[in-house]
Coordinates of C-alpha atoms and ligand atoms in Angstrom, one line a residue:
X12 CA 20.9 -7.2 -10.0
X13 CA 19.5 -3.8 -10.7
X14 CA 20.7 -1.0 -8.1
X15 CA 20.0 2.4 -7.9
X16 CA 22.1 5.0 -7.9
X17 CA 21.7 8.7 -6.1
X18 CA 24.4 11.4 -5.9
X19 CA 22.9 13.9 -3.1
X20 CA 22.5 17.5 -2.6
X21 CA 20.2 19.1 -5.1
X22 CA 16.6 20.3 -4.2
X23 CA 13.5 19.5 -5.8
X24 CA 11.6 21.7 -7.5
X25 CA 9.5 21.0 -10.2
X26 CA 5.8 18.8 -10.5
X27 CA 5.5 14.9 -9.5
X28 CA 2.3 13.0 -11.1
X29 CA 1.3 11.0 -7.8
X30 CA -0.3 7.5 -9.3
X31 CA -3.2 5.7 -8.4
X32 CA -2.8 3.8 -5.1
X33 CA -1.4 0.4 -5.3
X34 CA -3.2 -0.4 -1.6
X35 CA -6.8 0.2 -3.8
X36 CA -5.6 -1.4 -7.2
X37 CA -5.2 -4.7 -6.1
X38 CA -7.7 -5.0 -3.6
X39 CA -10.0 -3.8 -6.6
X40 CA -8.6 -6.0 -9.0
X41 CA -9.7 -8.7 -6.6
X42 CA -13.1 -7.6 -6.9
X43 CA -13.5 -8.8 -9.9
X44 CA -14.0 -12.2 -9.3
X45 CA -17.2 -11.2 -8.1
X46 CA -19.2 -10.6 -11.1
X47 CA -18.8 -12.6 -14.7
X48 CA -19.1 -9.3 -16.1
X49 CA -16.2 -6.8 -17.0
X50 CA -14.7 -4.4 -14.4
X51 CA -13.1 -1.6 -16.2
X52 CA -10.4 -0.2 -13.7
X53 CA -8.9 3.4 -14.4
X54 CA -5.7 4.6 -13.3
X55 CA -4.2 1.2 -12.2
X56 CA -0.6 2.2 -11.9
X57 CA 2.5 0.3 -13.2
X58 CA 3.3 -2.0 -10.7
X59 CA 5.4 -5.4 -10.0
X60 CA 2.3 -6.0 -7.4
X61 CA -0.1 -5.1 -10.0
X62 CA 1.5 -7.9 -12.5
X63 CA 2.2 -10.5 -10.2
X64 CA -1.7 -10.2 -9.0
X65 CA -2.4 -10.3 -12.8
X66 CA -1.2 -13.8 -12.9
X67 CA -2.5 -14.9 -10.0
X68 CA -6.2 -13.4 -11.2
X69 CA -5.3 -15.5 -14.2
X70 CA -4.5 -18.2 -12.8
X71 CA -7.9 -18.4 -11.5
X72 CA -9.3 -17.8 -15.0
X73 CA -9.6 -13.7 -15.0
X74 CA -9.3 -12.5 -18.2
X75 CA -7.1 -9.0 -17.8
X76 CA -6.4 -6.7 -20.8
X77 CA -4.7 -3.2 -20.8
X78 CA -5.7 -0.5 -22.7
X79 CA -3.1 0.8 -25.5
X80 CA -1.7 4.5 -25.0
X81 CA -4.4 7.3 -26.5
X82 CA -3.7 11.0 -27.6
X83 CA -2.4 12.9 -24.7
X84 CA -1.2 10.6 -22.6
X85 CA 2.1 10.1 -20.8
X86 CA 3.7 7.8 -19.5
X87 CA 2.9 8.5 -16.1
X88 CA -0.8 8.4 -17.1
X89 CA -2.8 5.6 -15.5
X90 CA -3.5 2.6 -17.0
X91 CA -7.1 1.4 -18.2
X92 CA -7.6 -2.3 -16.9
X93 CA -10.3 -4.5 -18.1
X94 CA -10.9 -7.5 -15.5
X95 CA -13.3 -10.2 -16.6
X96 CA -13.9 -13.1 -14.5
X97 CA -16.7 -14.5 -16.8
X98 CA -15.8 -18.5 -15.5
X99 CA -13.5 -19.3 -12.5
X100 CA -11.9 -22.0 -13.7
X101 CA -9.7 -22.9 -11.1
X102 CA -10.8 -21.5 -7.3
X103 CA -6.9 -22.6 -6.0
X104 CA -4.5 -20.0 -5.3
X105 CA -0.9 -21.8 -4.7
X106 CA 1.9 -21.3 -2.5
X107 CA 4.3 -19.8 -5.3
X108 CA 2.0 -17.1 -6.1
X109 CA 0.5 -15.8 -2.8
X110 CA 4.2 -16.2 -1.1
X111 CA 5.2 -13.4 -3.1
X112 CA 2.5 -10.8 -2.4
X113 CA 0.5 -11.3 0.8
X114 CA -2.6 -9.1 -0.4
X115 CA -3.3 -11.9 -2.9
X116 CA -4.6 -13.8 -0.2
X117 CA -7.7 -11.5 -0.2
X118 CA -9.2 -13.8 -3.1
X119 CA -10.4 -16.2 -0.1
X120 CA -13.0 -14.1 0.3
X121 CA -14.6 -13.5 -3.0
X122 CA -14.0 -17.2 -4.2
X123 CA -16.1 -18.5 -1.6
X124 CA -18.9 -15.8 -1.9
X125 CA -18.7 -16.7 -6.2
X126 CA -17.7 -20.6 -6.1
X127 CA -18.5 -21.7 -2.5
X128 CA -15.0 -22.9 -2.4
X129 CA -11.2 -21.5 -2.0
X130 CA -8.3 -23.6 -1.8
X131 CA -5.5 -20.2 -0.8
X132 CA -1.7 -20.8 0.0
X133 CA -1.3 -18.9 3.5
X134 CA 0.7 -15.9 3.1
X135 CA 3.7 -16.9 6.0
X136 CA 6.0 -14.5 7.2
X137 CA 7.2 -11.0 5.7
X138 CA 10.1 -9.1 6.4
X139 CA 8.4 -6.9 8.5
X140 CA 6.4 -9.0 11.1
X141 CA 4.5 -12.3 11.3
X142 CA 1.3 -10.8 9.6
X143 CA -1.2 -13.8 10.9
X144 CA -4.6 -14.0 9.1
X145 CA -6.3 -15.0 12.0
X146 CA -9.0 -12.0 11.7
X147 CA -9.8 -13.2 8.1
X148 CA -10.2 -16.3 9.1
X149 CA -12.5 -15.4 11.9
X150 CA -14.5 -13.3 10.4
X151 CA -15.4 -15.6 7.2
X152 CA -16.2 -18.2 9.5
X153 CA -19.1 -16.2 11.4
X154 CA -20.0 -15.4 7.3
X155 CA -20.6 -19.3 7.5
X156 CA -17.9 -20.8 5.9
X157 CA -16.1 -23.8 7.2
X158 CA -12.3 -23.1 7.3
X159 CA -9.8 -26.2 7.5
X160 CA -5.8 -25.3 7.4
X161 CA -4.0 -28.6 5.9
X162 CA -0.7 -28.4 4.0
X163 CA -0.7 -24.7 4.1
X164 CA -3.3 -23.9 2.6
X165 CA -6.7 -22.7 4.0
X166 CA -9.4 -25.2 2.6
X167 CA -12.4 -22.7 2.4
X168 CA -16.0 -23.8 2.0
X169 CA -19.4 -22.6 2.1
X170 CA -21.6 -24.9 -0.1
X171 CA -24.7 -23.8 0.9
X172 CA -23.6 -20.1 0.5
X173 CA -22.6 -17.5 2.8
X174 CA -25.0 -15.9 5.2
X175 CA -25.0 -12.8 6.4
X176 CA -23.9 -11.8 10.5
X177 CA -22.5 -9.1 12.6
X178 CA -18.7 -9.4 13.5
X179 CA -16.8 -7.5 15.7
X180 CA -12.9 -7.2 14.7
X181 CA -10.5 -7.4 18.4
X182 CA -8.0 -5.7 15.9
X183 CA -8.3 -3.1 12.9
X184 CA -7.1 -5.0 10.0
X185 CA -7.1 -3.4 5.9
X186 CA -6.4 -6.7 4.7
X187 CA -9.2 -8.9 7.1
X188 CA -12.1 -5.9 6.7
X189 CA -11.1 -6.2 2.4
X190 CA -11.4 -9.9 2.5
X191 CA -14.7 -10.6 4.4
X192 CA -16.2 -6.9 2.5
X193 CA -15.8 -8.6 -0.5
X194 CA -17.0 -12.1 0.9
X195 CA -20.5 -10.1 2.7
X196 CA -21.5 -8.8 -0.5
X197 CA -23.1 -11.7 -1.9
X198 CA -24.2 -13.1 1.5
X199 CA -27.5 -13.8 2.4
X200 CA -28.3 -10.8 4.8
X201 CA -27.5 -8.1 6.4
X202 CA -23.3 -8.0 7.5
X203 CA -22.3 -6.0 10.1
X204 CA -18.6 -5.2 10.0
X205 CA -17.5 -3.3 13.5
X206 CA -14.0 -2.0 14.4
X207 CA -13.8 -2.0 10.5
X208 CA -10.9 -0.9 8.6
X209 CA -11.3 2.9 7.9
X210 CA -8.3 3.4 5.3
X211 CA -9.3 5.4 2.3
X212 CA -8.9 2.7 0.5
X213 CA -11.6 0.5 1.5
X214 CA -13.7 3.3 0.7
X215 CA -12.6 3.4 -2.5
X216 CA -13.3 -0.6 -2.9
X217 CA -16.8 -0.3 -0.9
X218 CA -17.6 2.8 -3.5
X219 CA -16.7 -0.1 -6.4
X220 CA -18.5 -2.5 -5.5
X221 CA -21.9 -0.5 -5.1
X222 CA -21.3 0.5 -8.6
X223 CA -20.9 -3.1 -9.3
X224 CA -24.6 -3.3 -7.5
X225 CA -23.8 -3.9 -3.9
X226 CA -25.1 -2.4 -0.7
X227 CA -23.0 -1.1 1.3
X228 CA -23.4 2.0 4.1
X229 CA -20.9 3.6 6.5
X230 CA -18.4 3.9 4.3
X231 CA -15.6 6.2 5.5
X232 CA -16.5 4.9 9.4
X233 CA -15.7 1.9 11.2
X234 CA -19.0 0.1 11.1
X235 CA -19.8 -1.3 7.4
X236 CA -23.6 -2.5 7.0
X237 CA -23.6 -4.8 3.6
X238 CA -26.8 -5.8 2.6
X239 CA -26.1 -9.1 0.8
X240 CA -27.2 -9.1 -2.8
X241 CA -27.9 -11.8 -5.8
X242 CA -25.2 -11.1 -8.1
X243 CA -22.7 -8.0 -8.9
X244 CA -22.4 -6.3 -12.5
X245 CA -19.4 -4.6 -14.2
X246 CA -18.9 -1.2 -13.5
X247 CA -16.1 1.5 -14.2
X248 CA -14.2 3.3 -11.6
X249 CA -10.9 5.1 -11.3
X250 CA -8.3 4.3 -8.4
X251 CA -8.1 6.8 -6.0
X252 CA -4.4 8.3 -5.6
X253 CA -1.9 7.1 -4.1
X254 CA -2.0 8.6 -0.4
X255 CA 1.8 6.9 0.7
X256 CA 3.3 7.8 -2.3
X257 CA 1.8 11.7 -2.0
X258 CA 3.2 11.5 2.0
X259 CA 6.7 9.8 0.2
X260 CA 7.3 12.7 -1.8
X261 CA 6.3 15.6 0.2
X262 CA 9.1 14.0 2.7
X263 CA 11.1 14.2 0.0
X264 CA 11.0 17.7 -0.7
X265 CA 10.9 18.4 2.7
X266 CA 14.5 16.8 3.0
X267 CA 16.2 18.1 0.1
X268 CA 14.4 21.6 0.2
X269 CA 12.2 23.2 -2.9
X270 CA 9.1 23.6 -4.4
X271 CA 7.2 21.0 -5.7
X272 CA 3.8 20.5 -7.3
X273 CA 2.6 16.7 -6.1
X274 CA -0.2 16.9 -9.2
X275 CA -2.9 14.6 -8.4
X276 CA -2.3 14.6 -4.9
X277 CA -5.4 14.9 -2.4
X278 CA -4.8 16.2 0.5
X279 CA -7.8 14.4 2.8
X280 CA -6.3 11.8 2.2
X281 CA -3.3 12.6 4.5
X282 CA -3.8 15.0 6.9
X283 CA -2.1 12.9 9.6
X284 CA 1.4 13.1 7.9
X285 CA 0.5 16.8 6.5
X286 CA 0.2 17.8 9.6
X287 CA 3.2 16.5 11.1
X288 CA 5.1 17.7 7.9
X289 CA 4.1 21.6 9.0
X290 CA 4.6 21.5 12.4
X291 CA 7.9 20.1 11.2
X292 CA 8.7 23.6 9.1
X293 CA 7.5 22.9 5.6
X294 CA 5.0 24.6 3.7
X295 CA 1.6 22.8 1.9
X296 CA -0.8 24.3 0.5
X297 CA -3.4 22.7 -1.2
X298 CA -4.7 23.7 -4.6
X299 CA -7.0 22.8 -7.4
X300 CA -5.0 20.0 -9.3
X301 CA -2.7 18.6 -6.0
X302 CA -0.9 19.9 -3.2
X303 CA 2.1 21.8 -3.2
X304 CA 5.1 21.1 -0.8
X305 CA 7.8 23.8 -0.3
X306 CA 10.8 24.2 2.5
X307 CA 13.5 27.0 1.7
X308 CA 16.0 27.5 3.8
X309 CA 14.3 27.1 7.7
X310 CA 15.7 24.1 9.1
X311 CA 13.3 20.8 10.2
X312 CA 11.8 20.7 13.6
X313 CA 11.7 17.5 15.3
X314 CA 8.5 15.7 15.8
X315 CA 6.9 13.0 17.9
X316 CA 4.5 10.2 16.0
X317 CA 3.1 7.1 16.6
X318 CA 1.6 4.8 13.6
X319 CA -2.2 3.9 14.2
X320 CA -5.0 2.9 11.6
X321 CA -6.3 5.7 10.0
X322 CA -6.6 8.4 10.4
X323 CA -3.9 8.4 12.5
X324 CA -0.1 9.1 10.9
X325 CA 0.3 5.5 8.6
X326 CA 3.1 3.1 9.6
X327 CA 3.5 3.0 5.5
X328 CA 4.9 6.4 6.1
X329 CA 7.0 5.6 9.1
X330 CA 10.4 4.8 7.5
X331 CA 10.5 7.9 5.5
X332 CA 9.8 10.0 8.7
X333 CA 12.6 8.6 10.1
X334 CA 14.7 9.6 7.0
X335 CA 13.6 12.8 7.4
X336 CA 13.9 13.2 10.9
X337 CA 17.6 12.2 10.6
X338 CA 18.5 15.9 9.5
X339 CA 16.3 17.5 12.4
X340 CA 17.4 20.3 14.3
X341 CA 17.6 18.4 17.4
X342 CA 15.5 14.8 18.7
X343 CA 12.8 13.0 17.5
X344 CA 10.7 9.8 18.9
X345 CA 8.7 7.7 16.3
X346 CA 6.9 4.5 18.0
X347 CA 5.9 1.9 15.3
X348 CA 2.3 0.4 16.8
X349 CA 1.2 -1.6 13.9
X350 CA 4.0 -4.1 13.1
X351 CA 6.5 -5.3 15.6
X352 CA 9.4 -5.5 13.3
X353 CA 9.2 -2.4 10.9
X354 CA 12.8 -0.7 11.6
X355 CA 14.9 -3.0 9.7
X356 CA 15.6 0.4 7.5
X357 CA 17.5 1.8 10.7
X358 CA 20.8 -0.1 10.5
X359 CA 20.8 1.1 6.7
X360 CA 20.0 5.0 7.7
X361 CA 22.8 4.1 10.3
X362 CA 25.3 3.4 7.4
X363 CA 24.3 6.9 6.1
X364 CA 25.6 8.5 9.0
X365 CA 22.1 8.9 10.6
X366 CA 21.6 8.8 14.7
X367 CA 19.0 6.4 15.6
X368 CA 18.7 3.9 18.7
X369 CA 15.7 1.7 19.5
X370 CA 13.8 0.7 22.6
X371 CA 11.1 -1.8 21.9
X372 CA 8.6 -0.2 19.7
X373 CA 10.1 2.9 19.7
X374 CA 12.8 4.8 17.4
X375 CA 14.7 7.9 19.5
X376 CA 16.5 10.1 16.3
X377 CA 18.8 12.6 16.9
X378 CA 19.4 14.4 14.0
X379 CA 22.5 15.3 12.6
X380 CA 24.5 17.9 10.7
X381 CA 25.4 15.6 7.6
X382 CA 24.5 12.5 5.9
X383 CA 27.5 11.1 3.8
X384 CA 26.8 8.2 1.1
X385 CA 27.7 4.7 0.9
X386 CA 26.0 1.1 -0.3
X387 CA 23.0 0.4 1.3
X388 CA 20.6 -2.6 0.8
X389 CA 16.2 -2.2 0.3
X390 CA 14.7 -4.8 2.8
X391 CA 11.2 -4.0 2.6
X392 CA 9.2 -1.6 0.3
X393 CA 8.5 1.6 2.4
X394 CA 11.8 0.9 4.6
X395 CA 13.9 1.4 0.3
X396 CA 12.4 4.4 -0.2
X397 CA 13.0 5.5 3.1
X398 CA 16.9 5.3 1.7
X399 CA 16.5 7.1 -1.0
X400 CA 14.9 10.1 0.8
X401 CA 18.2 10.2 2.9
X402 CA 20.5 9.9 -0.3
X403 CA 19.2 12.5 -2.1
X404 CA 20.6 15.0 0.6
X405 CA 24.0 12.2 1.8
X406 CA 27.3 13.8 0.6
X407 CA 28.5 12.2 -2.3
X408 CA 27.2 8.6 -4.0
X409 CA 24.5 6.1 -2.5
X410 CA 24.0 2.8 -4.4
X411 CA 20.7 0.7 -2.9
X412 CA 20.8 -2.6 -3.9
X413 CA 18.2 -5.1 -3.8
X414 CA 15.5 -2.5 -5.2
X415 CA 12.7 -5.2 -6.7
X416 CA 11.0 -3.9 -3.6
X417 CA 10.7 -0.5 -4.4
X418 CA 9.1 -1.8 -8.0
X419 CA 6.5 -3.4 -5.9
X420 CA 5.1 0.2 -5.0
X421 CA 6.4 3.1 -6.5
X422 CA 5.9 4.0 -10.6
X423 CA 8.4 5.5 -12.4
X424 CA 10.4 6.4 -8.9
X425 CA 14.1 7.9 -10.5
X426 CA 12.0 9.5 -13.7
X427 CA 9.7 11.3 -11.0
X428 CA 12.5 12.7 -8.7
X429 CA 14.7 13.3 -12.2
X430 CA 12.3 15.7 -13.4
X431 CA 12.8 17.4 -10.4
X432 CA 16.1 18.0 -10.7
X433 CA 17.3 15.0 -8.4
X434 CA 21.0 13.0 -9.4
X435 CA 19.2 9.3 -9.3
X436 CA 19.7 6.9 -11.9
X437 CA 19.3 2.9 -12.3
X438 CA 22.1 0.9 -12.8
X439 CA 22.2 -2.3 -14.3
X440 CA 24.1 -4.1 -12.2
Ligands
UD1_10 C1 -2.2 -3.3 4.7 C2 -1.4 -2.6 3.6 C3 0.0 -2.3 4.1 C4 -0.2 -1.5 5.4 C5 -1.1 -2.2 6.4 C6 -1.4 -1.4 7.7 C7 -2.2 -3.4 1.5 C8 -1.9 -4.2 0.2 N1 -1.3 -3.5 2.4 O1 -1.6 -4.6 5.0 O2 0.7 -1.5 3.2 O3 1.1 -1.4 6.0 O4 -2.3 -2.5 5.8 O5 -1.9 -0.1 7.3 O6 -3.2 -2.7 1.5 N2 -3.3 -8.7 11.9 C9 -3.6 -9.8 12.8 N3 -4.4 -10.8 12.3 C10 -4.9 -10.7 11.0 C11 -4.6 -9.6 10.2 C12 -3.8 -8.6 10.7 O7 -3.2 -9.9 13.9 O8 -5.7 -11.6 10.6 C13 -2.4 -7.7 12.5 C14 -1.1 -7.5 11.6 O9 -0.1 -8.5 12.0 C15 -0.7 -6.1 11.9 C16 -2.0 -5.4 12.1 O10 -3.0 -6.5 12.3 O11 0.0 -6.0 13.2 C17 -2.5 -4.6 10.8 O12 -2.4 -5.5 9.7 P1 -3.3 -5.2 8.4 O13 -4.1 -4.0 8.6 O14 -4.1 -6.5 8.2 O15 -2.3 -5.1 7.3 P2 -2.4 -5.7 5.8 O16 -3.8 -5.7 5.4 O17 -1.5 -6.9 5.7

């Protein structure tokens, strides 16, 4: 099994390419089972995620094809995805597939605005909470579909086609305000989605699909109005960047100190976490082509946060934080509001050397003088990275094992930090 290996103690200084976000990719790659016609997605970036939804698109009969490598391009450069759902073949999506990546459960949606019909695995359980679907469920239902759960599967149907209604989430949920988005736009009728979603992301999928002809308003707030129409078209539109792995890297510089260009970056994307960042000690500015993050010499302040939907600070970013906050002058509090079981990346920070005791929902982190390295183990995406953010300034040689989860979400991760000047490398075994 892969591993990868950090020897800790330089800064970073140098340029990152941030990618397109993986949270907009495969929500937009879902989108195309909406229309027969092809959606041409720019910018996808090189993702296990993006793969494995790939097959499950396929699986369905989407036809995907990537575009070859053109003049001037490097291999950091987006990719150019064609998606062409021209017959749905097969409007089952099985256990094996959506186990493995929970997002892939958004296809309920548009199968039963397309086909009438969904036959989708539930997701089960994740490492980092018990992730229900409840708020999907609920709010396809009041779209008029009739939702059995047998065998595991939720046995979706709306033969008569989905009509339009107002729905009211208890609870601000990405993946349930995707899911039923993507069913209201071919409903009958106006949908009104309230206590909606408002990550930049589902703008980015709600600016999509009206170039694929829908009608949708309020995006950006947290009450979408789709006005349901006929039948969606292809369209072309370019993934916005990658907002967690921006917030990733400018924690990254922050820890090891430097100067570094995050090219691509946007910065409106997270002002949450820029803002705790500065009131921290480091420097962003904000320029034409990205943001640049810069900390020389001043030590890190410690900071308070809490994890909220946007636009509050993102519990994506919470793990990495804490990495940071490890090396604070002093004590910080993080409280984790959004999943009950996100802090499984503490005992491996604690192996580090880091400070870190929990009381229910929230992490206390005393910072301390030195992180030394040792052989740590990835248990979730974000809480991986979160790892290598503390090797890169631990004493001496950190070896993460188990790092398929950082492939889910971050491109190119050692080659990005390398060019940096960063000691990382991947080891076979
Ligand atoms: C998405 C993101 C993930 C991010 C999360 C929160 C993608 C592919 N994943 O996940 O990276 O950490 O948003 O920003 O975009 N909930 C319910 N019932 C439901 C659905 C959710 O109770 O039917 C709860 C969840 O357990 C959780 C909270 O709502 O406590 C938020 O979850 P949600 O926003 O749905 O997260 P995901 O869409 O799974």
């Amino acid at each position: 099994m892969e591993r990868i290996r950090i020897v800790g103690g330089s800064a970073l200084n140098g340029t990152i390419p941030i990618s397109g976000a993986k949270n907009a990719a495969l929500p937009l790659m879902i989108a195309s089972i909406l229309t027969p016609e092809p959606l041409v997605l720019e910018n996808v970036p090189r993702l296990r995620d993006v793969n494995l939804l790939g097959r499950i698109l396929g699986n369905h009969g989407v036809d995907m094809a990537i575009a070859g490598k053109r003049a001037g391009q490097s291999e950091t450069t987006g990719q150019v995805m064609t998606l062409t759902a021209r017959d749905i073949v097969d409007t089952t999506a099985p256990y094996d597939l959506v186990s493995q990546m929970r997002a892939s459960f958004w296809v309920l949606g548009p199968l039963l605005a397309r086909c009438g019909k969904a036959k989708v695995s539930l997701p089960g359980g994740c490492a980092i909470g018990t992730r229900p679907v409840d708020l999907h469920l609920m709010g396809l239902r009041a779209l008029g579909a009739s939702i059995d759960i047998e065998n595991g599967y939720a046995l979706a149907e709306a033969p008569r086609g989905l009509k339009g209604a107002t729905i009211s989430f208890p609870k601000v949920s990405v993946g349930a305000t995707h899911n039923v988005l993507m069913a209201a736009v071919l409903a009958r009728g106006t949908t009104v989605l309230e206590n909606a979603a408002r990550e930049p992301e589902i703008g980015d999928v709600a600016a999509c699909l009206n170039k694929m002809g829908a009608n949708i308003t309020g995006i950006g707030t947290e009450t979408l109005v789709i006005e349901g129409v006929d039948a969606l078209h292809g369209a072309r539109h370019a993934v916005l960047p990658d907002r967690i792995e921006t917030g990733t890297y400018a924690m990254a510089v922050a820890m090891t100190g430097g100067d570094v260009q995050l090219e691509g970056a946007r910065a409106g994307l997270l002002e949450s976490a820029l803002d705790v960042l500065r009131g921290s000690g480091v420097t962003i500015t904000e320029n034409n082509s990205g943001i640049r993050v810069a900390r020389n010499g001043a030590g890190l302040q410690p900071v308070d946060v809490t994890t909220a939907p946007f636009p509050a600070f993102p519990t994506d970013l919470q793990a990495q934080l804490m990495a940071l906050m490890c090396r604070a002058e002093g004590t910080s509090h993080i409280t984790e509001t959004i999943f009950e079981n996100r802090f499984m990346h503490v005992q491996e920070l604690a192996r580090l050397g880091a400070d870190i005791s929990l009381n229910g929902e929230m992490a206390t982190i005393r910072g301390v003088k030195r992180l030394t390295g040792a052989p740590v183990m990835a248990t979730d995406l974000r809480a991986s990275v979160s790892l290598v953010i503390a090797g890169l300034v631990a004493e001496g040689e950190t070896t993460i094992s188990r790092i398929y989860h950082l492939d889910r979400g971050f491109e190119q991760l050692e080659q990005k930090l390398g060019n940096c000047g960063a000691t990382i490398e991947r080891l076979a075994s």
